[in-house]
Amino acid sequence: MGITGLPATLTRAFAPTADPYAGGDIELAHRLGRMLAAASTVIALVLMPFAPPTSAIGNTGWIFCAGLVLISIASVAIERFTGEYTWNKILLINYLGIAQIGLAQWLAGVHAPYRELFILTTVYVAGVHPPRRAVAFLTTVGIVTLAPLFFTPWDASLVASTLALVLIWSALAAVVATAQLAARMDRLGNQRESQMARVDALTGLGNRRAFDEVFEAEIARARRAGSPLTLLLGDLDRFKELNDRHGHLAGDRCLKEVAAVFRDTIRLQDRCFRWGGDEFAAVLTDTGIVAAPMVAGRAEVAVSRQCRDPHGEPVFLTCAFALLEDGMTGDELLAAADRALLAKKESGRALSGAGDASASPAARPEAS
């Protein structure tokens, strides 16, 4: 990165975002944090015989140090028991680490080596948290490290060594934060590319690749949970005729309108797909024989009411479905839904549209 690009990089790094941790790996951050806490505790225990916590309050300092160790052990135990951790909880634990190191340093005296442990926490925080939070953390560490200098007799060597430590930590944190930012940007770029590879460019629905991935995953989940699963297929009636009569641009507009209505009606954005051409699919989780016909009927009615061809005539979508049965493979479920759709197209009748003129056989042309 050149000098000229530094302002832009800093502006991007410190700009407020909806998700400052976008692109972060919380599982890795959690594992590294646990390793850091364990390493810091072991190092502190090794140093205690050489820098006992008795300078400030005498032997009572050993009780405080024992309390610090117990707090570290308890925090790990609680986390293991609850199994819950978030970015904010990780950051809170990092700040707790500042308090523990600062207290140990105060108990052992201004010349004690415990402040050296701050290098582990600052580098870690710079590596896992966004720059704005990392700077706030580093500032806190600097204040805790420099504060004792104002309450001890002037010692040029001590002041110089303390400033050197703070500057070294800051430099290392800046390097790690820069590398972390670049890694997150790369990860976000890869995620966007991966997402785009699974999105149909015309309609914004998931494409066939996305369908295959979700379909197999939901079949496996339904079998594990013993929950119902329905595959819904939809096909536009007389779409080829619309294309031939009004052109492909009109056909594309129609597909986009139908896709939007289909997605909004199904209400499962990440479970709706453009199956191909003028066909759509939806993987309906936890949906059985009672709810599936109603979902199919709602989609048919919604499309006929909200979508129009260039002449203002309603566009019709025929929907059919199949339920996952015991021992049925994904291909068999897909074939069953396809057969149901073909049979319904041939019959020209709307499913679950009785009583609604827009979906009744008399109100729609014969499906093709």
XYZ file of C-alpha atoms in Angstrom:
368
model
C 0.000 0.000 0.000
C 1.499 3.340 -1.034
C 1.513 6.595 0.910
C -1.105 8.067 -1.391
C -3.496 5.251 -0.602
C -3.129 5.568 3.167
C -5.868 8.203 3.745
C -8.404 6.210 1.755
C -7.496 3.030 3.608
C -7.795 4.733 6.999
C -11.113 6.295 6.009
C -12.471 2.895 5.019
C -11.074 1.257 8.153
C -12.682 3.735 10.564
C -15.919 4.413 8.693
C -19.061 3.369 10.627
C -20.682 0.255 9.182
C -23.830 -1.706 9.909
C -21.722 -4.751 10.786
C -18.183 -3.822 11.867
C -17.321 -7.506 12.180
C -18.364 -8.415 8.631
C -15.908 -10.930 7.253
C -14.654 -11.886 10.725
C -14.244 -15.472 11.881
C -15.720 -15.616 15.375
C -14.915 -19.303 15.845
C -11.225 -18.679 15.186
C -11.257 -15.538 17.330
C -12.812 -17.507 20.180
C -10.234 -20.288 19.993
C -7.341 -17.833 19.833
C -8.793 -15.897 22.765
C -8.912 -19.008 24.920
C -5.326 -19.841 23.987
C -4.286 -16.273 24.829
C -5.999 -16.384 28.223
C -4.358 -19.696 29.071
C -0.929 -18.484 27.963
C -1.236 -15.239 29.931
C -2.282 -17.092 33.078
C 0.602 -19.559 32.821
C 3.141 -16.781 32.183
C 1.842 -14.774 35.153
C 2.092 -17.823 37.426
C 5.664 -18.450 36.277
C 6.606 -14.816 36.999
C 5.021 -14.604 40.449
C 7.897 -16.206 42.409
C 10.269 -13.644 40.868
C 7.866 -10.679 41.084
C 5.582 -11.433 44.044
C 2.398 -9.340 44.386
C 3.447 -7.967 47.749
C 4.797 -4.495 46.935
C 1.554 -2.539 47.298
C -0.354 -4.272 50.106
C 1.992 -6.932 51.400
C 1.067 -10.611 51.567
C -2.596 -9.733 51.058
C -1.636 -9.352 47.407
C -1.432 -13.138 47.111
C -5.140 -13.326 47.912
C -5.912 -10.843 45.144
C -3.786 -12.800 42.673
C -5.544 -16.007 43.634
C -8.821 -14.215 42.967
C -7.583 -13.154 39.509
C -6.720 -16.751 38.637
C -10.106 -17.961 39.896
C -11.883 -15.308 37.807
C -10.045 -16.512 34.681
C -10.941 -20.136 35.406
C -14.558 -19.248 36.204
C -15.002 -17.245 33.001
C -13.772 -20.186 30.921
C -16.002 -22.600 32.843
C -19.101 -20.401 32.436
C -18.446 -20.037 28.733
C -18.048 -23.788 28.323
C -21.248 -24.396 30.276
C -23.378 -21.881 28.369
C -21.707 -22.422 24.996
C -22.466 -18.813 24.100
C -20.036 -16.189 22.888
C -20.370 -13.085 20.766
C -18.008 -10.412 19.528
C -19.107 -8.108 22.339
C -18.510 -10.787 24.970
C -15.059 -11.470 23.552
C -14.238 -7.757 23.699
C -15.547 -7.546 27.274
C -13.247 -10.403 28.284
C -10.344 -8.545 26.640
C -11.072 -5.486 28.785
C -11.264 -7.742 31.843
C -7.762 -8.888 30.907
C -6.557 -5.281 31.062
C -7.905 -4.988 34.599
C -6.266 -8.262 35.658
C -2.843 -7.371 34.246
C -3.046 -3.833 35.591
C -3.924 -5.090 39.066
C -1.103 -7.634 39.043
C 1.336 -4.903 37.969
C 0.180 -2.594 40.762
C 0.407 -5.333 43.391
C 3.949 -6.287 42.344
C 5.277 -2.757 41.885
C 6.102 -0.416 39.048
C 9.162 -2.418 37.974
C 7.290 -5.736 37.771
C 7.197 -7.506 34.382
C 3.437 -8.184 34.204
C 2.815 -5.193 31.948
C 4.720 -7.060 29.228
C 1.634 -9.269 28.903
C -0.199 -6.347 27.313
C 1.575 -7.145 24.056
C -0.462 -10.357 23.792
C -3.797 -8.668 24.374
C -3.140 -5.663 22.105
C -1.985 -7.800 19.186
C -4.941 -10.140 19.681
C -7.505 -7.327 19.823
C -5.997 -5.660 16.754
C -6.259 -8.975 14.940
C -9.873 -9.829 15.680
C -11.731 -6.582 16.393
C -12.457 -3.700 13.958
C -10.054 -0.717 13.968
C -12.350 1.654 15.882
C -12.637 -0.768 18.786
C -8.968 -1.738 18.581
C -7.901 1.921 18.920
C -10.145 2.384 21.959
C -8.673 -0.749 23.500
C -5.091 0.300 22.760
C -5.774 3.721 24.289
C -7.035 2.052 27.466
C -3.948 -0.148 27.629
C -1.731 2.920 27.154
C -3.465 4.772 29.992
C -3.159 1.796 32.354
C 0.514 1.358 31.446
C 1.513 5.020 31.712
C -0.562 5.917 34.791
C 1.920 4.526 37.377
C 4.600 6.931 36.096
C 2.637 9.840 37.564
C 2.656 8.306 41.046
C 6.316 7.305 41.321
C 9.532 9.321 41.601
C 11.025 10.404 38.290
C 13.033 7.621 36.692
C 14.200 8.406 33.164
C 15.031 4.789 32.429
C 11.599 3.628 33.571
C 9.846 6.331 31.547
C 11.853 5.484 28.434
C 11.227 1.748 28.729
C 7.508 2.318 29.331
C 7.153 4.629 26.336
C 9.101 2.147 24.213
C 6.719 -0.622 25.208
C 3.629 1.441 24.369
C 5.080 2.492 21.007
C 6.106 -1.072 20.150
C 2.645 -2.385 21.058
C 1.051 0.347 18.965
C 3.244 -0.423 15.948
C 2.572 -4.152 16.177
C -1.153 -3.517 16.618
C -1.190 -1.269 13.537
C 0.546 -3.924 11.429
C -1.769 -6.678 12.632
C -4.871 -4.493 12.193
C -3.837 -3.672 8.616
C -3.334 -7.345 7.818
C -6.636 -8.186 9.488
C -8.487 -5.528 7.490
C -7.030 -6.832 4.230
C -7.968 -10.402 5.159
C -11.533 -9.369 5.982
C -11.883 -7.470 2.731
C -10.677 -10.524 0.816
C -13.048 -12.769 2.736
C -15.971 -10.440 2.088
C -15.077 -10.325 -1.593
C -14.996 -14.109 -1.745
C -18.320 -14.298 0.067
C -19.895 -11.851 -2.376
C -18.546 -13.813 -5.329
C -19.857 -17.022 -3.817
C -23.262 -15.443 -3.229
C -23.390 -14.012 -6.744
C -22.587 -17.445 -8.150
C -25.772 -18.675 -6.456
C -28.088 -15.861 -7.564
C -30.040 -15.659 -10.798
C -28.986 -12.367 -12.400
C -32.403 -11.585 -13.875
C -34.769 -12.302 -10.997
C -32.521 -12.090 -7.929
C -33.741 -15.494 -6.752
C -31.387 -18.359 -6.045
C -30.241 -20.214 -9.148
C -30.051 -23.951 -9.841
C -26.734 -24.248 -7.991
C -28.199 -22.621 -4.888
C -31.292 -24.817 -5.171
C -29.232 -28.011 -5.279
C -27.274 -27.010 -2.166
C -30.313 -25.945 -0.134
C -32.435 -28.860 -1.347
C -29.989 -31.535 -0.207
C -29.282 -29.748 3.085
C -32.981 -29.381 3.938
C -33.726 -33.000 3.073
C -30.975 -34.076 5.482
C -32.270 -31.700 8.155
C -35.875 -32.880 7.736
C -34.799 -36.498 8.149
C -32.778 -35.744 11.272
C -35.572 -33.722 12.855
C -38.427 -35.866 11.595
C -40.135 -32.733 10.253
C -42.152 -32.421 7.031
C -40.631 -30.996 3.867
C -42.393 -29.921 0.696
C -40.985 -29.066 -2.706
C -43.133 -26.533 -4.574
C -42.699 -25.978 -8.316
C -44.299 -23.194 -10.336
C -44.519 -22.706 -14.091
C -45.774 -19.657 -16.011
C -48.709 -20.358 -18.311
C -48.273 -19.525 -22.014
C -44.953 -17.794 -21.391
C -43.544 -18.771 -24.786
C -46.527 -17.113 -26.408
C -45.873 -13.932 -24.416
C -42.233 -13.964 -25.521
C -43.131 -14.531 -29.161
C -45.816 -11.841 -29.190
C -44.180 -9.101 -27.117
C -40.475 -9.856 -27.288
C -37.874 -11.083 -24.839
C -37.583 -7.777 -22.983
C -41.254 -8.010 -22.075
C -40.686 -11.613 -21.097
C -37.796 -10.612 -18.847
C -39.933 -7.954 -17.160
C -42.640 -10.528 -16.586
C -40.179 -12.995 -15.049
C -38.840 -10.331 -12.665
C -42.345 -9.328 -11.570
C -43.440 -12.927 -11.036
C -40.236 -13.736 -9.142
C -40.766 -10.813 -6.767
C -44.395 -11.786 -6.087
C -43.446 -15.453 -5.712
C -40.715 -14.609 -3.193
C -42.920 -12.242 -1.196
C -45.783 -14.727 -1.105
C -43.671 -17.694 -0.055
C -41.957 -15.470 2.564
C -38.800 -17.564 2.476
C -36.370 -15.479 0.460
C -33.457 -17.895 0.801
C -35.675 -20.847 -0.099
C -37.069 -19.498 -3.401
C -35.337 -20.211 -6.685
C -35.581 -19.748 -10.404
C -35.559 -23.342 -11.483
C -34.904 -22.484 -15.110
C -36.611 -20.634 -17.949
C -40.097 -19.774 -16.725
C -40.089 -22.244 -13.847
C -39.713 -21.468 -10.148
C -39.134 -23.603 -7.076
C -39.506 -23.216 -3.321
C -38.248 -25.520 -0.587
C -40.920 -25.337 2.119
C -39.470 -26.412 5.447
C -41.776 -27.680 8.199
C -44.646 -27.665 5.703
C -46.906 -30.692 5.404
C -49.986 -31.810 3.530
C -52.256 -29.255 5.202
C -50.199 -26.109 4.636
C -48.642 -26.952 1.255
C -51.860 -26.539 -0.831
C -52.546 -23.203 0.838
C -49.046 -21.922 0.031
C -49.404 -23.054 -3.579
C -52.821 -21.425 -3.854
C -51.582 -18.145 -2.379
C -48.743 -18.000 -4.906
C -51.089 -18.622 -7.838
C -53.597 -16.021 -6.720
C -50.955 -13.419 -5.896
C -49.311 -13.704 -9.302
C -52.615 -13.520 -11.173
C -53.625 -10.410 -9.225
C -50.335 -8.489 -9.283
C -48.622 -9.422 -12.560
C -49.709 -8.236 -15.995
C -48.523 -8.672 -19.557
C -47.944 -5.634 -21.855
C -51.670 -5.596 -22.738
C -52.672 -5.466 -19.078
C -53.912 -9.048 -19.040
C -53.195 -11.141 -15.931
C -50.265 -13.526 -15.897
C -50.910 -16.964 -14.460
C -48.559 -19.243 -12.546
C -49.398 -22.920 -12.084
C -48.039 -24.389 -8.863
C -47.822 -27.990 -7.727
C -45.949 -29.727 -4.953
C -44.734 -33.026 -3.545
C -43.984 -34.037 0.047
C -40.863 -35.845 1.194
C -41.709 -39.408 2.145
C -39.747 -42.027 4.052
C -36.948 -43.458 1.962
C -37.452 -40.920 -0.827
C -34.324 -39.456 -2.411
C -33.945 -35.876 -3.539
C -34.251 -36.901 -7.185
C -37.409 -38.844 -6.424
C -38.945 -35.879 -4.597
C -38.082 -33.614 -7.512
C -39.548 -36.093 -10.000
C -42.750 -36.349 -7.937
C -43.158 -32.561 -7.857
C -42.455 -32.354 -11.581
C -45.083 -34.999 -12.329
C -47.616 -33.159 -10.175
C -46.883 -29.931 -12.035
C -47.190 -31.604 -15.434
C -50.496 -33.207 -14.470
C -51.845 -29.917 -13.254
C -50.702 -28.055 -16.356
C -52.437 -30.637 -18.493
C -55.634 -30.364 -16.495
C -55.536 -26.553 -16.678
C -57.017 -26.304 -13.204
C -55.741 -24.176 -10.337
C -54.935 -25.783 -7.025
C -56.646 -24.246 -3.990
C -58.213 -21.522 -6.134
C -61.849 -22.454 -5.687
C -64.048 -19.468 -4.974
C -61.563 -16.963 -6.379
C -62.421 -15.779 -9.888
C -58.818 -14.870 -10.718
C -57.690 -18.443 -10.128
C -60.728 -20.375 -11.244
C -60.569 -22.518 -14.406
C -63.031 -20.253 -16.137
C -60.979 -17.143 -15.541
C -57.629 -18.390 -16.846
C -56.581 -19.712 -20.222
C -55.657 -23.321 -20.679
C -52.161 -23.833 -19.308
C -49.368 -24.657 -21.693
